[in-house]
Amino acid sequence: MPQKYTAAIVGCGSIGRSHIDGYRLNDIDVVAVVDPVAVAREDYMEEFDIPQGYASIEEMLEKARPDIVSICTWHLLHHELTIVAARPEVKGIICEKPMAIGLGHADSMIEACDASDTKLVISHQRRFTPGWEKGRELVQAGAIGQPLMVNINSLQGLLNCGTHAIDGVRFVLGNPQPQWVMGAVDRDTDRHERAVAIEDACMGLVHFEGDIQLFVQSDLYLEKAVGGGGFEIRGTEGLIEINESQVRLLNDDGWQEVELRMKKEEIRAIGGHSNGDQTRELIAWLEGEVEEHRNSGRTARVTVEIMMALYESARRHQVIHLPLQEKDYPMDLMIAEEKLPVREPGWYDIRGFLRRDNVDQEAYKKLRAEGMDHFPALKKLHDEMGE
């Protein structure tokens, strides 16, 4: 009989709801939430019938003592909160993507979890979507021969959708190690994403072992750009197009759509079965049934290294051979070195709408109490706010 586990959510925004999906699908009780904004944690406690709410993670860990902690805050807090949560009594941590801003912070997360024997999972939950799983199965079985070239056309910043896409390519290819990268960035505006300085657009080439190359475009070819889950792989004997809910294969028989284990309309890239399966594999890892989670911190660190190396290549104007030596965030370094002068002044955040201080909390709670199903715009705000 599997052990009964408890969990806590740190950061009461939209993505925390997907983590709660994962826990509920595995009969794991969410016993506490943490958020410095009182109305945020009170909403969660009421909506999900969670008994305990705290303003700090330290108080929560002392009083609630959960087995598993989900870190669902904005990017810059991931490493700090993971390190705080990495205690011997915490068996597992599921931290949102991107794992960290800067390779040094990613390393510090792994070191802290190793020291406390806490299993660290990074929520690249798309690895559990049927499209990606079937794509991996076909590529590993030789359906397109030897993979040669992969194309990603993503949007909303490399750290946002790009982290999923790069991670997905590695998953489908069998987690090859990158050998070198070359990248370029454009930053004409003072663009941020969840308080992190990001590029307006970027592109890069990643060379993996086995002579497989990945070409990355982010926020460049917007007419053809997709979210975090789509890419195509060309091989010696065919081509495969993969996203979370669809796989198309081109070979000598022409194009064919591959049947997946779930109907397209049932597949959720975020929440539901994807987070449920991710949580289930964490339990299997805790109980010794799998050697390592497919989304382990060590696996996700490689994705961080690739992204940071692309930025570092742009910073140094040269090919970057891995392992990456720079441990800080190269984008911040480029800005400080005045290598990316802003031509259109005005600080802005593409996820600024998620901030609670932009919302009339009393009006929000009143409308929510009246039933958000009658207010589609408010329901959308509720679903997106605070990630």
Coordinates of N, CA and C in Angstrom, one line a residue, residues 93-255:
I93 N 10.1 18.1 -3.9 CA 9.8 19.5 -4.3 C 9.4 19.5 -5.7
I94 N 8.3 20.1 -6.1 CA 8.0 20.3 -7.5 C 8.1 21.8 -7.7
C95 N 9.1 22.3 -8.5 CA 9.3 23.7 -8.7 C 8.9 24.1 -10.1
E96 N 8.2 25.2 -10.3 CA 7.8 25.6 -11.6 C 9.0 25.9 -12.5
K97 N 8.7 25.9 -13.8 CA 9.7 26.3 -14.8 C 9.7 27.9 -14.9
P98 N 10.8 28.5 -15.4 CA 12.1 27.9 -15.6 C 12.7 27.6 -14.3
M99 N 13.6 26.6 -14.3 CA 14.1 26.1 -13.0 C 14.8 27.3 -12.2
A100 N 15.6 28.1 -12.9 CA 16.3 29.2 -12.2 C 16.7 30.2 -13.3
I101 N 17.0 31.4 -12.8 CA 17.6 32.5 -13.7 C 19.0 32.5 -13.4
G102 N 19.8 31.8 -14.2 CA 21.2 31.7 -14.0 C 21.6 30.3 -13.6
L103 N 22.7 29.8 -14.2 CA 23.1 28.4 -13.9 C 23.6 28.2 -12.5
G104 N 24.1 29.2 -11.9 CA 24.6 29.1 -10.5 C 23.4 28.9 -9.5
H105 N 22.3 29.5 -9.8 CA 21.1 29.3 -8.9 C 20.6 27.9 -9.1
A106 N 20.6 27.4 -10.4 CA 20.1 26.0 -10.6 C 21.0 25.0 -9.8
D107 N 22.3 25.3 -9.9 CA 23.2 24.4 -9.1 C 23.0 24.4 -7.6
S108 N 22.7 25.6 -7.1 CA 22.4 25.7 -5.7 C 21.2 25.0 -5.3
M109 N 20.2 24.9 -6.1 CA 19.0 24.1 -5.8 C 19.3 22.7 -5.8
I110 N 20.1 22.2 -6.7 CA 20.4 20.8 -6.7 C 21.3 20.4 -5.5
E111 N 22.2 21.3 -5.2 CA 23.1 21.0 -4.0 C 22.3 20.9 -2.7
A112 N 21.3 21.9 -2.6 CA 20.5 21.9 -1.3 C 19.7 20.7 -1.2
C113 N 19.1 20.2 -2.3 CA 18.2 19.0 -2.3 C 19.0 17.8 -2.1
D114 N 20.2 17.7 -2.7 CA 21.1 16.6 -2.5 C 21.5 16.5 -1.0
A115 N 21.8 17.6 -0.4 CA 22.2 17.6 1.0 C 21.1 17.1 2.0
S116 N 19.8 17.4 1.6 CA 18.7 17.0 2.5 C 18.0 15.7 2.0
D117 N 18.5 15.1 0.9 CA 17.9 13.9 0.3 C 16.5 14.2 -0.1
T118 N 16.2 15.4 -0.6 CA 14.9 15.8 -1.1 C 14.9 15.6 -2.6
K119 N 13.9 15.0 -3.2 CA 13.8 14.8 -4.6 C 13.3 16.1 -5.2
L120 N 14.0 16.6 -6.2 CA 13.7 17.8 -6.9 C 13.2 17.6 -8.3
V121 N 11.9 18.0 -8.6 CA 11.3 17.9 -9.9 C 11.0 19.3 -10.4
I122 N 11.3 19.6 -11.6 CA 11.0 20.9 -12.3 C 9.8 20.6 -13.2
S123 N 8.8 21.5 -13.1 CA 7.5 21.3 -13.8 C 7.5 21.5 -15.3
H124 N 8.3 20.7 -16.0 CA 8.2 20.6 -17.4 C 7.2 19.5 -17.7
Q125 N 5.9 19.7 -17.3 CA 4.9 18.7 -17.2 C 4.5 18.2 -18.6
R126 N 4.9 19.0 -19.7 CA 4.5 18.6 -21.0 C 5.2 17.3 -21.4
R127 N 6.2 16.9 -20.7 CA 6.8 15.5 -21.0 C 5.9 14.4 -20.7
F128 N 4.7 14.7 -20.1 CA 3.7 13.7 -19.9 C 2.5 13.8 -20.8
T129 N 2.6 14.7 -21.8 CA 1.5 14.8 -22.8 C 1.6 13.7 -23.8
P130 N 0.5 13.2 -24.3 CA 0.5 12.1 -25.3 C 1.3 12.3 -26.5
G131 N 1.3 13.6 -27.0 CA 2.0 13.9 -28.3 C 3.5 13.8 -28.1
W132 N 4.0 14.3 -27.0 CA 5.4 14.2 -26.8 C 5.9 12.8 -26.5
E133 N 5.1 12.1 -25.7 CA 5.4 10.7 -25.4 C 5.4 9.8 -26.7
K134 N 4.4 10.0 -27.6 CA 4.4 9.2 -28.8 C 5.5 9.7 -29.7
G135 N 5.8 11.0 -29.8 CA 6.9 11.4 -30.6 C 8.2 10.8 -30.2
R136 N 8.4 10.8 -28.9 CA 9.7 10.1 -28.3 C 9.7 8.7 -28.8
E137 N 8.6 8.0 -28.6 CA 8.5 6.5 -28.9 C 8.9 6.3 -30.4
L138 N 8.3 7.1 -31.3 CA 8.6 7.0 -32.7 C 10.0 7.3 -33.1
V139 N 10.6 8.4 -32.6 CA 11.9 8.8 -32.9 C 12.9 7.8 -32.4
Q140 N 12.7 7.3 -31.1 CA 13.6 6.3 -30.6 C 13.5 5.0 -31.3
A141 N 12.4 4.7 -31.9 CA 12.2 3.4 -32.7 C 12.7 3.6 -34.1
G142 N 13.2 4.7 -34.5 CA 13.8 4.9 -35.8 C 12.8 5.3 -36.9
A143 N 11.7 5.9 -36.6 CA 10.6 6.2 -37.6 C 11.1 7.2 -38.6
I144 N 12.1 8.1 -38.2 CA 12.6 9.0 -39.2 C 14.1 8.8 -39.4
G145 N 14.6 7.6 -39.1 CA 16.0 7.3 -39.2 C 16.8 8.1 -38.2
Q146 N 18.0 8.5 -38.5 CA 18.8 9.2 -37.6 C 18.4 10.7 -37.6
P147 N 18.0 11.2 -36.4 CA 17.6 12.7 -36.4 C 18.8 13.5 -36.8
L148 N 18.5 14.6 -37.5 CA 19.5 15.5 -38.0 C 19.3 16.9 -37.5
M149 N 18.1 17.4 -37.7 CA 17.9 18.8 -37.4 C 16.5 19.0 -36.8
V150 N 16.4 19.9 -35.8 CA 15.2 20.2 -35.1 C 14.9 21.7 -35.2
N151 N 13.7 22.0 -35.4 CA 13.3 23.4 -35.5 C 12.2 23.8 -34.4
I152 N 12.5 24.8 -33.7 CA 11.5 25.4 -32.7 C 11.2 26.8 -33.2
N153 N 9.9 27.2 -33.2 CA 9.5 28.6 -33.4 C 8.6 28.9 -32.3
S154 N 9.1 29.6 -31.3 CA 8.4 29.8 -30.1 C 8.1 31.3 -29.9
L155 N 7.5 31.6 -28.8 CA 7.2 33.0 -28.5 C 7.1 33.3 -27.0
Q156 N 6.9 34.6 -26.7 CA 6.8 35.1 -25.3 C 8.1 34.9 -24.5
G157 N 9.2 34.9 -25.1 CA 10.5 34.9 -24.4 C 11.1 33.5 -24.2
L158 N 12.4 33.4 -24.3 CA 13.1 32.1 -24.2 C 12.8 31.4 -22.9
L159 N 12.7 32.2 -21.8 CA 12.6 31.7 -20.5 C 11.1 31.2 -20.2
N160 N 10.2 31.6 -21.0 CA 8.8 31.3 -20.8 C 8.4 30.1 -21.6
C161 N 8.1 30.3 -22.9 CA 7.7 29.1 -23.7 C 8.9 28.4 -24.2
G162 N 10.0 29.1 -24.4 CA 11.2 28.4 -24.9 C 11.8 27.3 -24.0
T163 N 11.6 27.5 -22.7 CA 12.1 26.4 -21.8 C 11.4 25.1 -22.0
H164 N 10.1 25.2 -22.2 CA 9.3 24.0 -22.5 C 9.8 23.3 -23.8
A165 N 9.9 24.2 -24.9 CA 10.2 23.6 -26.2 C 11.6 23.0 -26.2
I166 N 12.6 23.6 -25.6 CA 14.0 23.1 -25.6 C 14.0 21.8 -24.8
D167 N 13.3 21.8 -23.6 CA 13.2 20.6 -22.8 C 12.5 19.5 -23.5
G168 N 11.4 19.8 -24.3 CA 10.7 18.8 -25.1 C 11.5 18.2 -26.1
V169 N 12.4 19.0 -26.8 CA 13.2 18.4 -27.8 C 14.2 17.4 -27.2
R170 N 14.8 17.8 -26.1 CA 15.7 16.8 -25.4 C 14.9 15.5 -25.0
F171 N 13.7 15.7 -24.5 CA 13.0 14.5 -24.1 C 12.7 13.6 -25.3
V172 N 12.3 14.1 -26.4 CA 11.9 13.3 -27.6 C 13.2 12.7 -28.2
L173 N 14.3 13.4 -28.1 CA 15.6 12.8 -28.7 C 16.3 11.9 -27.7
G174 N 15.8 11.7 -26.5 CA 16.4 10.8 -25.5 C 17.4 11.5 -24.6
N175 N 17.2 12.8 -24.4 CA 18.0 13.6 -23.5 C 19.5 13.7 -23.9
P176 N 19.8 14.0 -25.2 CA 21.2 14.2 -25.6 C 21.9 15.4 -24.9
Q177 N 23.2 15.3 -24.7 CA 23.9 16.4 -24.1 C 24.3 17.4 -25.1
P178 N 24.1 18.7 -24.8 CA 24.6 19.8 -25.7 C 26.1 19.9 -25.7
Q179 N 26.7 20.2 -26.8 CA 28.1 20.4 -26.9 C 28.6 21.8 -27.1
W180 N 27.9 22.5 -27.9 CA 28.1 23.9 -28.1 C 26.9 24.7 -28.6
V181 N 26.9 26.0 -28.4 CA 25.7 26.8 -28.9 C 26.3 28.1 -29.4
M182 N 25.4 28.7 -30.3 CA 25.7 30.0 -30.8 C 24.4 30.8 -30.8
G183 N 24.3 32.0 -30.2 CA 23.0 32.7 -30.1 C 23.1 34.1 -30.4
A184 N 22.0 34.7 -30.7 CA 21.9 36.2 -30.9 C 20.6 36.7 -30.3
V185 N 20.6 37.9 -29.7 CA 19.4 38.4 -29.1 C 19.2 39.9 -29.6
D186 N 17.9 40.3 -29.6 CA 17.5 41.6 -29.9 C 16.7 42.2 -28.7
R187 N 17.1 43.4 -28.3 CA 16.3 44.0 -27.1 C 16.2 45.5 -27.3
D188 N 15.3 45.9 -28.1 CA 15.1 47.3 -28.4 C 14.2 48.0 -27.3
T189 N 13.4 47.1 -26.6 CA 12.6 47.7 -25.5 C 13.0 47.1 -24.2
D190 N 12.5 47.8 -23.2 CA 12.8 47.4 -21.8 C 11.8 46.3 -21.3
R191 N 11.9 45.2 -22.0 CA 11.0 44.1 -21.8 C 11.3 43.2 -20.7
H192 N 10.3 42.8 -19.9 CA 10.5 41.9 -18.8 C 9.4 40.8 -18.8
E193 N 9.7 39.7 -18.1 CA 8.7 38.7 -18.0 C 8.7 38.2 -16.6
R194 N 7.7 38.5 -15.8 CA 7.6 38.2 -14.4 C 8.8 38.7 -13.6
A195 N 9.1 40.0 -13.9 CA 10.1 40.8 -13.3 C 11.5 40.4 -13.7
V196 N 11.7 39.6 -14.7 CA 13.0 39.2 -15.2 C 13.2 39.9 -16.6
A197 N 14.4 40.6 -16.7 CA 14.7 41.2 -18.0 C 14.8 40.1 -19.1
I198 N 14.1 40.3 -20.2 CA 14.2 39.3 -21.3 C 14.4 40.0 -22.6
E199 N 14.6 39.2 -23.6 CA 14.9 39.8 -25.0 C 13.5 40.1 -25.7
D200 N 13.6 40.9 -26.7 CA 12.5 41.1 -27.6 C 12.4 39.9 -28.6
A201 N 13.5 39.4 -29.0 CA 13.6 38.3 -29.9 C 15.0 37.6 -29.8
C202 N 15.0 36.4 -30.1 CA 16.3 35.7 -30.1 C 16.3 34.5 -31.1
M203 N 17.5 34.1 -31.4 CA 17.6 32.9 -32.2 C 18.9 32.2 -31.8
G204 N 19.0 30.9 -32.1 CA 20.2 30.2 -31.6 C 20.3 28.8 -32.3
L205 N 21.5 28.3 -32.3 CA 21.8 27.0 -32.8 C 22.5 26.2 -31.6
V206 N 21.9 25.0 -31.4 CA 22.4 24.1 -30.4 C 22.9 22.9 -31.0
H207 N 24.2 22.5 -30.7 CA 24.7 21.3 -31.3 C 24.8 20.2 -30.2
F208 N 24.1 19.1 -30.4 CA 24.0 18.0 -29.5 C 25.0 16.9 -29.9
E209 N 25.3 16.1 -28.9 CA 26.1 14.9 -29.2 C 25.3 14.0 -30.2
G210 N 26.0 13.3 -31.0 CA 25.3 12.5 -32.1 C 25.1 13.4 -33.4
D211 N 25.7 14.6 -33.4 CA 25.6 15.5 -34.5 C 24.2 15.9 -34.8
I212 N 23.4 16.1 -33.8 CA 22.0 16.6 -34.0 C 22.0 18.0 -33.6
Q213 N 21.4 18.8 -34.5 CA 21.3 20.3 -34.3 C 19.9 20.8 -34.1
L214 N 19.8 21.8 -33.2 CA 18.5 22.4 -32.9 C 18.6 23.9 -33.2
F215 N 17.7 24.3 -34.1 CA 17.6 25.7 -34.4 C 16.4 26.3 -33.7
V216 N 16.7 27.4 -32.9 CA 15.7 28.0 -32.0 C 15.4 29.4 -32.6
Q217 N 14.1 29.7 -32.8 CA 13.6 31.1 -33.0 C 12.6 31.4 -31.9
S218 N 12.7 32.6 -31.3 CA 11.8 33.0 -30.3 C 11.4 34.4 -30.6
D219 N 10.1 34.6 -30.8 CA 9.5 36.0 -31.1 C 10.0 36.6 -32.3
L220 N 10.3 35.8 -33.3 CA 10.8 36.3 -34.6 C 9.7 36.1 -35.7
Y221 N 9.4 34.9 -36.0 CA 8.5 34.6 -37.1 C 7.1 34.4 -36.5
L222 N 6.5 35.5 -36.1 CA 5.3 35.4 -35.2 C 4.1 34.7 -35.9
E223 N 4.0 34.8 -37.2 CA 2.9 34.2 -37.9 C 2.9 32.7 -37.8
K224 N 4.0 32.1 -37.6 CA 4.2 30.7 -37.5 C 4.6 30.2 -36.1
A225 N 4.7 31.1 -35.2 CA 5.1 30.8 -33.8 C 4.0 30.1 -33.1
V226 N 4.4 29.1 -32.2 CA 3.5 28.4 -31.3 C 4.0 28.6 -29.9
G227 N 3.2 28.0 -29.0 CA 3.5 28.1 -27.6 C 4.7 27.1 -27.3
G228 N 4.8 26.7 -26.1 CA 5.9 25.9 -25.7 C 6.0 24.5 -26.2
G229 N 5.0 24.0 -26.9 CA 4.9 22.6 -27.1 C 5.1 22.1 -28.5
G230 N 5.5 22.9 -29.5 CA 5.6 22.4 -30.8 C 7.0 22.5 -31.4
F231 N 7.3 21.5 -32.2 CA 8.6 21.5 -32.9 C 8.6 20.4 -34.0
E232 N 9.5 20.5 -34.9 CA 9.6 19.5 -36.0 C 11.1 18.9 -36.0
I233 N 11.2 17.6 -36.3 CA 12.5 17.0 -36.4 C 12.6 16.3 -37.8
R234 N 13.7 16.7 -38.4 CA 14.1 16.1 -39.7 C 15.1 15.0 -39.5
G235 N 14.9 13.8 -40.1 CA 15.9 12.8 -40.0 C 16.3 12.3 -41.4
T236 N 17.1 11.2 -41.4 CA 17.6 10.7 -42.6 C 16.5 10.0 -43.4
E237 N 15.4 9.6 -42.8 CA 14.4 8.9 -43.5 C 13.0 9.4 -43.3
G238 N 12.9 10.7 -42.9 CA 11.6 11.3 -42.8 C 11.6 12.5 -41.9
L239 N 10.4 13.0 -41.6 CA 10.1 14.2 -40.9 C 9.0 14.0 -39.9
I240 N 9.1 14.5 -38.7 CA 8.0 14.4 -37.7 C 7.7 15.7 -37.1
E241 N 6.4 16.0 -37.0 CA 5.9 17.2 -36.4 C 5.3 16.8 -35.1
I242 N 5.6 17.5 -34.0 CA 5.2 17.1 -32.7 C 4.7 18.3 -31.9
N243 N 3.5 18.1 -31.3 CA 3.1 19.0 -30.2 C 2.4 18.2 -29.2
E244 N 1.8 18.8 -28.1 CA 1.3 18.1 -27.0 C 0.2 17.1 -27.4
S245 N -0.6 17.5 -28.4 CA -1.8 16.8 -28.7 C -1.9 16.2 -30.1
Q246 N -0.8 16.3 -30.9 CA -0.8 15.8 -32.3 C 0.6 15.5 -32.7
V247 N 0.7 14.4 -33.5 CA 1.9 13.9 -34.1 C 1.7 13.6 -35.6
R248 N 2.4 14.3 -36.4 CA 2.3 14.0 -37.9 C 3.7 13.5 -38.4
L249 N 3.6 12.4 -39.2 CA 4.8 11.8 -39.7 C 4.9 11.8 -41.2
L250 N 6.0 12.2 -41.7 CA 6.2 12.2 -43.2 C 7.3 11.2 -43.5
N251 N 6.9 10.2 -44.4 CA 8.0 9.3 -44.8 C 7.6 8.9 -46.3
D252 N 8.0 7.7 -46.7 CA 7.8 7.3 -48.1 C 6.3 7.1 -48.4
D253 N 5.5 6.9 -47.4 CA 4.1 6.8 -47.6 C 3.3 8.1 -47.5
G254 N 4.0 9.2 -47.4 CA 3.4 10.5 -47.4 C 3.1 10.9 -45.9
W255 N 2.3 12.0 -45.8 CA 1.9 12.4 -44.4 C 0.9 11.5 -43.8

